[in-house]
Amino acid sequence: NAGVTQTPKFQVLKTGQSMTLQCAQDMNHEYMSWYRQDPGMGLRLIHYSVGAGITDQGEVPNGYNVSRSTTEDFPLRLLSAAPSQTSVYFCASISGRGYGFETQYFGPGTRLLVL
Amino acid sequence: ELKVEQNPLFLSMQEGKNYTIYCNYSTTSDRLYWYRQDPGKSLESLFVLLSNGAVKQEGRLMASLDTKARLSTLHITAAVHDLSATYFCAGGTQGGSEKLVFGKGTKLTVNP
């Protein structure tokens, strides 16, 4: 198992550019989430998915789109990058969801710098 | 709306000492999670606490949950340098961890 993978690891964008952050998991997990981490802010939820074809907004969804066409993939799209979107982005998937042994697996993260 | 507050935000302690990190949350949360993050790395799941009075232990770390007080604690026993990291608590409201509200984290430094 590769676990949760994210690409790219690092990206520099200019204001107004668009891009897609890729997230994939090979553990057949239904539940997946996208978070952003800013210094001193902890992690904040952007979007999440409870299965293929089903997504919903989190705390900070503006400027981001998601889709979930397959169980494995959960890409995050930045529509028109802004400097405020400079952050580290983490994707996560969940095993054993709802049970006492539930575990969240986080990807390695994508560091995004918007100039 | 669920809000999660951790304190302290920074903690410097000596090896061999005990200390507790506190996590308060504002409204009913049906589960509480603890994570560890090393500098420049991703998050690692430590504990999930599902019910009032739940206690879980792994090595020198012990987490507990008091739903009546809306408080979870992470207790560190006889700290060692390898425990230096940032620790996050997070609350969930939808029966799982796909939609979490995180605290700001506690940066723990254990000095020799």
PDB file of N, CA and C in Angstrom, chain B residues 31-105:
ATOM      1  N   ARG B  31     -16.820  13.073  19.441  1.00  0.00           N
ATOM      2  CA  ARG B  31     -15.543  12.372  19.462  1.00  0.00           C
ATOM      3  C   ARG B  31     -14.414  13.382  19.496  1.00  0.00           C
ATOM      4  N   LEU B  32     -13.282  12.959  20.024  1.00  0.00           N
ATOM      5  CA  LEU B  32     -12.150  13.864  20.179  1.00  0.00           C
ATOM      6  C   LEU B  32     -10.906  13.102  19.741  1.00  0.00           C
ATOM      7  N   TYR B  33     -10.084  13.780  18.956  1.00  0.00           N
ATOM      8  CA  TYR B  33      -8.892  13.150  18.401  1.00  0.00           C
ATOM      9  C   TYR B  33      -7.645  13.899  18.830  1.00  0.00           C
ATOM     10  N   TRP B  34      -6.560  13.160  18.928  1.00  0.00           N
ATOM     11  CA  TRP B  34      -5.244  13.751  19.162  1.00  0.00           C
ATOM     12  C   TRP B  34      -4.296  13.306  18.058  1.00  0.00           C
ATOM     13  N   TYR B  35      -3.467  14.300  17.604  1.00  0.00           N
ATOM     14  CA  TYR B  35      -2.506  14.040  16.542  1.00  0.00           C
ATOM     15  C   TYR B  35      -1.151  14.602  16.940  1.00  0.00           C
ATOM     16  N   ARG B  36      -0.139  14.049  16.312  1.00  0.00           N
ATOM     17  CA  ARG B  36       1.221  14.543  16.481  1.00  0.00           C
ATOM     18  C   ARG B  36       1.749  14.969  15.118  1.00  0.00           C
ATOM     19  N   GLN B  37       2.499  16.087  15.107  1.00  0.00           N
ATOM     20  CA  GLN B  37       3.136  16.540  13.877  1.00  0.00           C
ATOM     21  C   GLN B  37       4.577  16.929  14.169  1.00  0.00           C
ATOM     22  N   ASP B  38       5.513  16.316  13.481  1.00  0.00           N
ATOM     23  CA  ASP B  38       6.916  16.692  13.555  1.00  0.00           C
ATOM     24  C   ASP B  38       7.170  17.804  12.550  1.00  0.00           C
ATOM     25  N   PRO B  39       8.185  18.635  12.792  1.00  0.00           N
ATOM     26  CA  PRO B  39       8.440  19.788  11.911  1.00  0.00           C
ATOM     27  C   PRO B  39       8.580  19.390  10.449  1.00  0.00           C
ATOM     28  N   GLY B  40       7.825  20.056   9.593  1.00  0.00           N
ATOM     29  CA  GLY B  40       7.896  19.805   8.162  1.00  0.00           C
ATOM     30  C   GLY B  40       7.265  18.499   7.712  1.00  0.00           C
ATOM     31  N   LYS B  41       6.595  17.838   8.629  1.00  0.00           N
ATOM     32  CA  LYS B  41       6.012  16.526   8.312  1.00  0.00           C
ATOM     33  C   LYS B  41       4.496  16.578   8.346  1.00  0.00           C
ATOM     34  N   SER B  42       3.911  15.436   8.039  1.00  0.00           N
ATOM     35  CA  SER B  42       2.461  15.321   8.070  1.00  0.00           C
ATOM     36  C   SER B  42       1.980  14.989   9.487  1.00  0.00           C
ATOM     37  N   LEU B  43       0.686  14.771   9.618  1.00  0.00           N
ATOM     38  CA  LEU B  43       0.112  14.460  10.928  1.00  0.00           C
ATOM     39  C   LEU B  43       0.007  12.955  11.122  1.00  0.00           C
ATOM     40  N   GLU B  44       0.205  12.555  12.362  1.00  0.00           N
ATOM     41  CA  GLU B  44       0.103  11.153  12.747  1.00  0.00           C
ATOM     42  C   GLU B  44      -1.002  11.013  13.774  1.00  0.00           C
ATOM     43  N   SER B  45      -1.937  10.114  13.531  1.00  0.00           N
ATOM     44  CA  SER B  45      -3.022   9.888  14.488  1.00  0.00           C
ATOM     45  C   SER B  45      -2.475   9.245  15.761  1.00  0.00           C
ATOM     46  N   LEU B  46      -2.895   9.786  16.920  1.00  0.00           N
ATOM     47  CA  LEU B  46      -2.492   9.218  18.199  1.00  0.00           C
ATOM     48  C   LEU B  46      -3.663   8.497  18.863  1.00  0.00           C
ATOM     49  N   PHE B  47      -4.731   9.230  19.136  1.00  0.00           N
ATOM     50  CA  PHE B  47      -5.848   8.668  19.874  1.00  0.00           C
ATOM     51  C   PHE B  47      -7.178   9.162  19.306  1.00  0.00           C
ATOM     52  N   VAL B  48      -8.198   8.327  19.443  1.00  0.00           N
ATOM     53  CA  VAL B  48      -9.572   8.753  19.249  1.00  0.00           C
ATOM     54  C   VAL B  48     -10.336   8.391  20.508  1.00  0.00           C
ATOM     55  N   LEU B  49     -11.066   9.369  21.045  1.00  0.00           N
ATOM     56  CA  LEU B  49     -11.819   9.204  22.284  1.00  0.00           C
ATOM     57  C   LEU B  49     -13.290   9.376  21.958  1.00  0.00           C
ATOM     58  N   LEU B  50     -14.078   8.374  22.258  1.00  0.00           N
ATOM     59  CA  LEU B  50     -15.460   8.363  21.788  1.00  0.00           C
ATOM     60  C   LEU B  50     -16.504   8.630  22.864  1.00  0.00           C
ATOM     61  N   SER B  51     -16.181   8.464  24.117  1.00  0.00           N
ATOM     62  CA  SER B  51     -17.231   8.577  25.119  1.00  0.00           C
ATOM     63  C   SER B  51     -16.694   9.194  26.397  1.00  0.00           C
ATOM     64  N   ASN B  52     -17.609   9.649  27.214  1.00  0.00           N
ATOM     65  CA  ASN B  52     -17.234  10.276  28.462  1.00  0.00           C
ATOM     66  C   ASN B  52     -16.438   9.300  29.334  1.00  0.00           C
ATOM     67  N   GLY B  53     -15.342   9.785  29.857  1.00  0.00           N
ATOM     68  CA  GLY B  53     -14.520   8.944  30.709  1.00  0.00           C
ATOM     69  C   GLY B  53     -13.523   8.083  29.952  1.00  0.00           C
ATOM     70  N   ALA B  54     -13.523   8.176  28.626  1.00  0.00           N
ATOM     71  CA  ALA B  54     -12.594   7.362  27.841  1.00  0.00           C
ATOM     72  C   ALA B  54     -11.162   7.748  28.174  1.00  0.00           C
ATOM     73  N   VAL B  55     -10.330   6.741  28.291  1.00  0.00           N
ATOM     74  CA  VAL B  55      -8.908   6.945  28.541  1.00  0.00           C
ATOM     75  C   VAL B  55      -8.134   6.000  27.632  1.00  0.00           C
ATOM     76  N   LYS B  56      -7.134   6.556  26.961  1.00  0.00           N
ATOM     77  CA  LYS B  56      -6.279   5.725  26.123  1.00  0.00           C
ATOM     78  C   LYS B  56      -4.822   6.082  26.394  1.00  0.00           C
ATOM     79  N   GLN B  57      -3.974   5.063  26.336  1.00  0.00           N
ATOM     80  CA  GLN B  57      -2.557   5.271  26.644  1.00  0.00           C
ATOM     81  C   GLN B  57      -1.702   4.578  25.612  1.00  0.00           C
ATOM     82  N   GLU B  58      -0.617   5.249  25.264  1.00  0.00           N
ATOM     83  CA  GLU B  58       0.366   4.688  24.362  1.00  0.00           C
ATOM     84  C   GLU B  58       1.725   5.198  24.814  1.00  0.00           C
ATOM     85  N   GLY B  59       2.489   4.320  25.403  1.00  0.00           N
ATOM     86  CA  GLY B  59       3.809   4.718  25.883  1.00  0.00           C
ATOM     87  C   GLY B  59       3.695   5.774  26.970  1.00  0.00           C
ATOM     88  N   ARG B  60       4.343   6.898  26.786  1.00  0.00           N
ATOM     89  CA  ARG B  60       4.359   7.966  27.786  1.00  0.00           C
ATOM     90  C   ARG B  60       3.204   8.950  27.619  1.00  0.00           C
ATOM     91  N   LEU B  61       2.312   8.702  26.693  1.00  0.00           N
ATOM     92  CA  LEU B  61       1.188   9.586  26.439  1.00  0.00           C
ATOM     93  C   LEU B  61      -0.114   8.921  26.876  1.00  0.00           C
ATOM     94  N   MET B  62      -0.947   9.712  27.567  1.00  0.00           N
ATOM     95  CA  MET B  62      -2.257   9.230  27.976  1.00  0.00           C
ATOM     96  C   MET B  62      -3.276  10.323  27.698  1.00  0.00           C
ATOM     97  N   ALA B  63      -4.351   9.968  26.995  1.00  0.00           N
ATOM     98  CA  ALA B  63      -5.392  10.928  26.662  1.00  0.00           C
ATOM     99  C   ALA B  63      -6.678  10.538  27.364  1.00  0.00           C
ATOM    100  N   SER B  64      -7.445  11.557  27.773  1.00  0.00           N
ATOM    101  CA  SER B  64      -8.716  11.306  28.438  1.00  0.00           C
ATOM    102  C   SER B  64      -9.752  12.290  27.940  1.00  0.00           C
ATOM    103  N   LEU B  65     -11.021  11.940  28.182  1.00  0.00           N
ATOM    104  CA  LEU B  65     -12.115  12.778  27.703  1.00  0.00           C
ATOM    105  C   LEU B  65     -13.166  12.922  28.786  1.00  0.00           C
ATOM    106  N   ASP B  66     -13.551  14.151  29.075  1.00  0.00           N
ATOM    107  CA  ASP B  66     -14.639  14.472  29.990  1.00  0.00           C
ATOM    108  C   ASP B  66     -15.654  15.272  29.188  1.00  0.00           C
ATOM    109  N   THR B  67     -16.712  14.620  28.726  1.00  0.00           N
ATOM    110  CA  THR B  67     -17.675  15.308  27.859  1.00  0.00           C
ATOM    111  C   THR B  67     -18.524  16.314  28.629  1.00  0.00           C
ATOM    112  N   LYS B  68     -18.697  16.081  29.928  1.00  0.00           N
ATOM    113  CA  LYS B  68     -19.499  17.021  30.719  1.00  0.00           C
ATOM    114  C   LYS B  68     -18.775  18.353  30.867  1.00  0.00           C
ATOM    115  N   ALA B  69     -17.468  18.283  31.058  1.00  0.00           N
ATOM    116  CA  ALA B  69     -16.662  19.496  31.160  1.00  0.00           C
ATOM    117  C   ALA B  69     -16.209  19.988  29.794  1.00  0.00           C
ATOM    118  N   ARG B  70     -16.497  19.214  28.744  1.00  0.00           N
ATOM    119  CA  ARG B  70     -16.033  19.537  27.384  1.00  0.00           C
ATOM    120  C   ARG B  70     -14.518  19.734  27.385  1.00  0.00           C
ATOM    121  N   LEU B  71     -13.840  18.746  27.936  1.00  0.00           N
ATOM    122  CA  LEU B  71     -12.400  18.850  28.132  1.00  0.00           C
ATOM    123  C   LEU B  71     -11.738  17.518  27.819  1.00  0.00           C
ATOM    124  N   SER B  72     -10.668  17.593  27.048  1.00  0.00           N
ATOM    125  CA  SER B  72      -9.806  16.441  26.863  1.00  0.00           C
ATOM    126  C   SER B  72      -8.405  16.836  27.297  1.00  0.00           C
ATOM    127  N   THR B  73      -7.668  15.881  27.842  1.00  0.00           N
ATOM    128  CA  THR B  73      -6.295  16.152  28.257  1.00  0.00           C
ATOM    129  C   THR B  73      -5.356  15.134  27.633  1.00  0.00           C
ATOM    130  N   LEU B  74      -4.143  15.586  27.367  1.00  0.00           N
ATOM    131  CA  LEU B  74      -3.072  14.718  26.913  1.00  0.00           C
ATOM    132  C   LEU B  74      -1.968  14.833  27.953  1.00  0.00           C
ATOM    133  N   HIS B  75      -1.775  13.758  28.686  1.00  0.00           N
ATOM    134  CA  HIS B  75      -0.800  13.773  29.770  1.00  0.00           C
ATOM    135  C   HIS B  75       0.490  13.110  29.318  1.00  0.00           C
ATOM    136  N   ILE B  76       1.578  13.774  29.609  1.00  0.00           N
ATOM    137  CA  ILE B  76       2.903  13.286  29.236  1.00  0.00           C
ATOM    138  C   ILE B  76       3.629  12.864  30.518  1.00  0.00           C
ATOM    139  N   THR B  77       4.059  11.632  30.538  1.00  0.00           N
ATOM    140  CA  THR B  77       4.737  11.101  31.723  1.00  0.00           C
ATOM    141  C   THR B  77       6.222  10.909  31.434  1.00  0.00           C
ATOM    142  N   ALA B  78       7.045  11.444  32.312  1.00  0.00           N
ATOM    143  CA  ALA B  78       8.503  11.277  32.218  1.00  0.00           C
ATOM    144  C   ALA B  78       8.984  11.576  30.804  1.00  0.00           C
ATOM    145  N   ALA B  79       8.810  12.817  30.404  1.00  0.00           N
ATOM    146  CA  ALA B  79       9.070  13.220  29.012  1.00  0.00           C
ATOM    147  C   ALA B  79      10.493  12.871  28.570  1.00  0.00           C
ATOM    148  N   VAL B  80      10.586  12.517  27.303  1.00  0.00           N
ATOM    149  CA  VAL B  80      11.879  12.281  26.651  1.00  0.00           C
ATOM    150  C   VAL B  80      11.953  13.161  25.412  1.00  0.00           C
ATOM    151  N   HIS B  81      13.185  13.391  24.926  1.00  0.00           N
ATOM    152  CA  HIS B  81      13.395  14.312  23.815  1.00  0.00           C
ATOM    153  C   HIS B  81      12.580  13.924  22.581  1.00  0.00           C
ATOM    154  N   ASP B  82      12.405  12.614  22.365  1.00  0.00           N
ATOM    155  CA  ASP B  82      11.687  12.144  21.175  1.00  0.00           C
ATOM    156  C   ASP B  82      10.225  12.572  21.142  1.00  0.00           C
ATOM    157  N   LEU B  83       9.708  13.033  22.259  1.00  0.00           N
ATOM    158  CA  LEU B  83       8.321  13.506  22.286  1.00  0.00           C
ATOM    159  C   LEU B  83       8.185  14.944  21.790  1.00  0.00           C
ATOM    160  N   SER B  84       9.286  15.600  21.534  1.00  0.00           N
ATOM    161  CA  SER B  84       9.235  16.965  21.010  1.00  0.00           C
ATOM    162  C   SER B  84       8.518  16.962  19.669  1.00  0.00           C
ATOM    163  N   ALA B  85       7.450  17.750  19.581  1.00  0.00           N
ATOM    164  CA  ALA B  85       6.609  17.801  18.371  1.00  0.00           C
ATOM    165  C   ALA B  85       5.497  18.797  18.654  1.00  0.00           C
ATOM    166  N   THR B  86       4.617  18.983  17.668  1.00  0.00           N
ATOM    167  CA  THR B  86       3.408  19.761  17.895  1.00  0.00           C
ATOM    168  C   THR B  86       2.235  18.794  17.992  1.00  0.00           C
ATOM    169  N   TYR B  87       1.424  18.982  19.016  1.00  0.00           N
ATOM    170  CA  TYR B  87       0.290  18.111  19.269  1.00  0.00           C
ATOM    171  C   TYR B  87      -1.007  18.879  19.033  1.00  0.00           C
ATOM    172  N   PHE B  88      -1.891  18.260  18.275  1.00  0.00           N
ATOM    173  CA  PHE B  88      -3.175  18.870  17.963  1.00  0.00           C
ATOM    174  C   PHE B  88      -4.301  18.026  18.533  1.00  0.00           C
ATOM    175  N   CYS B  89      -5.322  18.693  19.041  1.00  0.00           N
ATOM    176  CA  CYS B  89      -6.577  18.008  19.312  1.00  0.00           C
ATOM    177  C   CYS B  89      -7.594  18.494  18.283  1.00  0.00           C
ATOM    178  N   ALA B  90      -8.594  17.666  18.045  1.00  0.00           N
ATOM    179  CA  ALA B  90      -9.619  18.011  17.063  1.00  0.00           C
ATOM    180  C   ALA B  90     -10.924  17.360  17.478  1.00  0.00           C
ATOM    181  N   GLY B  91     -12.017  18.091  17.257  1.00  0.00           N
ATOM    182  CA  GLY B  91     -13.333  17.578  17.588  1.00  0.00           C
ATOM    183  C   GLY B  91     -14.118  17.270  16.328  1.00  0.00           C
ATOM    184  N   GLY B  92     -14.936  16.230  16.417  1.00  0.00           N
ATOM    185  CA  GLY B  92     -15.786  15.843  15.299  1.00  0.00           C
ATOM    186  C   GLY B  92     -17.241  15.871  15.708  1.00  0.00           C
ATOM    187  N   THR B  93     -18.120  16.119  14.736  1.00  0.00           N
ATOM    188  CA  THR B  93     -19.539  16.246  15.033  1.00  0.00           C
ATOM    189  C   THR B  93     -20.426  15.388  14.140  1.00  0.00           C
ATOM    190  N   GLN B  94     -19.850  14.612  13.252  1.00  0.00           N
ATOM    191  CA  GLN B  94     -20.697  13.895  12.300  1.00  0.00           C
ATOM    192  C   GLN B  94     -20.482  12.392  12.384  1.00  0.00           C
ATOM    193  N   GLY B  95     -20.060  11.935  13.529  1.00  0.00           N
ATOM    194  CA  GLY B  95     -19.908  10.499  13.692  1.00  0.00           C
ATOM    195  C   GLY B  95     -18.617   9.947  13.131  1.00  0.00           C
ATOM    196  N   GLY B  96     -17.766  10.840  12.608  1.00  0.00           N
ATOM    197  CA  GLY B  96     -16.491  10.384  12.068  1.00  0.00           C
ATOM    198  C   GLY B  96     -15.518  11.530  11.990  1.00  0.00           C
ATOM    199  N   SER B  97     -14.360  11.283  11.416  1.00  0.00           N
ATOM    200  CA  SER B  97     -13.300  12.297  11.393  1.00  0.00           C
ATOM    201  C   SER B  97     -13.147  12.963  10.042  1.00  0.00           C
ATOM    202  N   GLU B  98     -14.170  12.876   9.187  1.00  0.00           N
ATOM    203  CA  GLU B  98     -14.039  13.538   7.880  1.00  0.00           C
ATOM    204  C   GLU B  98     -14.263  15.040   7.974  1.00  0.00           C
ATOM    205  N   LYS B  99     -14.835  15.499   9.067  1.00  0.00           N
ATOM    206  CA  LYS B  99     -15.156  16.917   9.204  1.00  0.00           C
ATOM    207  C   LYS B  99     -14.749  17.349  10.611  1.00  0.00           C
ATOM    208  N   LEU B 100     -13.481  17.675  10.776  1.00  0.00           N
ATOM    209  CA  LEU B 100     -12.930  17.984  12.078  1.00  0.00           C
ATOM    210  C   LEU B 100     -12.666  19.469  12.241  1.00  0.00           C
ATOM    211  N   VAL B 101     -12.743  19.903  13.505  1.00  0.00           N
ATOM    212  CA  VAL B 101     -12.326  21.245  13.882  1.00  0.00           C
ATOM    213  C   VAL B 101     -11.100  21.085  14.770  1.00  0.00           C
ATOM    214  N   PHE B 102      -9.992  21.666  14.348  1.00  0.00           N
ATOM    215  CA  PHE B 102      -8.724  21.508  15.047  1.00  0.00           C
ATOM    216  C   PHE B 102      -8.456  22.659  15.996  1.00  0.00           C
ATOM    217  N   GLY B 103      -7.759  22.358  17.075  1.00  0.00           N
ATOM    218  CA  GLY B 103      -7.145  23.399  17.880  1.00  0.00           C
ATOM    219  C   GLY B 103      -5.902  23.923  17.178  1.00  0.00           C
ATOM    220  N   LYS B 104      -5.309  24.964  17.740  1.00  0.00           N
ATOM    221  CA  LYS B 104      -4.155  25.587  17.096  1.00  0.00           C
ATOM    222  C   LYS B 104      -2.863  24.815  17.320  1.00  0.00           C
ATOM    223  N   GLY B 105      -2.903  23.840  18.185  1.00  0.00           N
ATOM    224  CA  GLY B 105      -1.714  23.033  18.410  1.00  0.00           C
ATOM    225  C   GLY B 105      -0.898  23.493  19.594  1.00  0.00           C
TER     226      GLY B 105
END
